[in-house]
């Protein structure tokens, strides 16, 4: 039997954006009554990485892997920036 949480997979390349991933993880934490438990949320998120994102996650410091506040900042720093760059590697609206 498949549940909504089974569909939360973050590859960093296709599927969920980093923003959608963070929101989906937060929704699952809220549903489990764990929205204030940063270690539980980080542990939950850790099993939702796959492919390139999993490789990246495994390269993070243990402290970042086990603390949701640090982990979500790391996810945004790594993956939100890539989304905000155009094909030339520049962020939209920047002057050359």
Coordinates of C-alpha atoms in Angstrom, one line a residue:
X1 CA 0.0 0.0 0.0
X2 CA 1.5 3.3 -1.1
X3 CA 1.2 6.4 1.0
X4 CA 1.8 10.1 0.1
X5 CA 5.1 10.0 2.1
X6 CA 6.3 7.2 -0.3
X7 CA 6.2 9.7 -3.2
X8 CA 8.6 12.2 -1.5
X9 CA 11.9 11.6 -3.3
X10 CA 14.4 14.3 -3.9
X11 CA 17.0 13.8 -6.6
X12 CA 18.0 17.4 -7.1
X13 CA 17.7 16.9 -10.8
X14 CA 14.1 15.9 -11.7
X15 CA 10.8 15.7 -9.8
X16 CA 10.4 17.8 -6.8
X17 CA 12.1 21.2 -6.5
X18 CA 14.0 21.8 -3.4
X19 CA 11.2 24.1 -2.2
X20 CA 8.6 21.4 -2.8
X21 CA 10.8 18.9 -1.0
X22 CA 11.2 21.0 2.1
X23 CA 7.4 21.7 2.2
X24 CA 6.6 18.0 1.7
X25 CA 8.9 17.0 4.5
X26 CA 7.4 19.7 6.8
X27 CA 3.9 18.4 6.0
X28 CA 4.9 14.9 6.9
X29 CA 6.5 16.1 10.2
X30 CA 3.3 18.0 11.0
X31 CA 1.1 14.9 10.2
X32 CA 3.3 12.9 12.6
X33 CA 3.2 15.5 15.3
X34 CA 7.0 16.0 15.0
X35 CA 7.1 19.6 13.5
X36 CA 9.3 20.8 16.4
X37 CA 11.7 17.8 16.4
X38 CA 14.5 18.8 14.1
X39 CA 16.4 15.5 14.6
X40 CA 13.3 13.5 13.6
X41 CA 12.7 15.6 10.6
X42 CA 16.3 15.4 9.5
X43 CA 16.2 11.6 9.9
X44 CA 12.9 11.5 7.9
X45 CA 14.3 13.7 5.1
X46 CA 17.5 11.6 5.0
X47 CA 15.7 8.6 3.6
X48 CA 14.0 10.7 0.9
X49 CA 17.2 11.6 -1.0
X50 CA 18.1 9.7 -4.1
X51 CA 20.7 9.8 -6.9
X52 CA 22.8 12.9 -7.0
X53 CA 21.1 14.5 -4.0
X54 CA 21.8 11.3 -1.9
X55 CA 25.5 11.5 -2.9
X56 CA 25.5 15.2 -1.9
X57 CA 23.7 14.4 1.4
X58 CA 26.2 11.8 2.3
X59 CA 29.1 14.3 1.8
X60 CA 27.6 16.6 4.5
X61 CA 28.9 16.9 8.0
X62 CA 27.1 14.7 10.5
X63 CA 25.8 17.7 12.4
X64 CA 24.1 19.0 9.2
X65 CA 22.7 15.6 8.4
X66 CA 21.1 15.3 11.8
X67 CA 19.7 18.8 12.3
X68 CA 16.7 19.9 10.1
X69 CA 17.4 23.6 10.5
X70 CA 21.0 23.1 9.1
X71 CA 19.9 20.5 6.6
X72 CA 17.2 22.6 5.0
X73 CA 19.6 25.6 4.7
X74 CA 22.1 23.3 3.0
X75 CA 19.5 22.0 0.6
X76 CA 18.5 25.5 -0.3
X77 CA 22.1 26.7 -0.7
X78 CA 22.9 23.8 -2.9
X79 CA 19.8 23.4 -5.0
X80 CA 17.9 26.7 -5.0
X81 CA 20.8 28.5 -6.5
X82 CA 21.0 26.0 -9.4
X83 CA 17.3 26.7 -10.2
X84 CA 17.8 30.4 -10.2
X85 CA 20.6 30.4 -12.8
X86 CA 20.0 30.5 -16.5
X87 CA 21.9 28.5 -19.0
X88 CA 24.8 30.9 -19.0
X89 CA 25.4 30.3 -15.2
X90 CA 24.1 33.8 -14.3
X91 CA 21.2 34.5 -12.1
X92 CA 18.3 36.2 -13.8
X93 CA 18.5 40.0 -13.6
X94 CA 22.3 40.2 -13.2
X95 CA 24.3 42.4 -15.4
X96 CA 27.5 41.1 -17.1

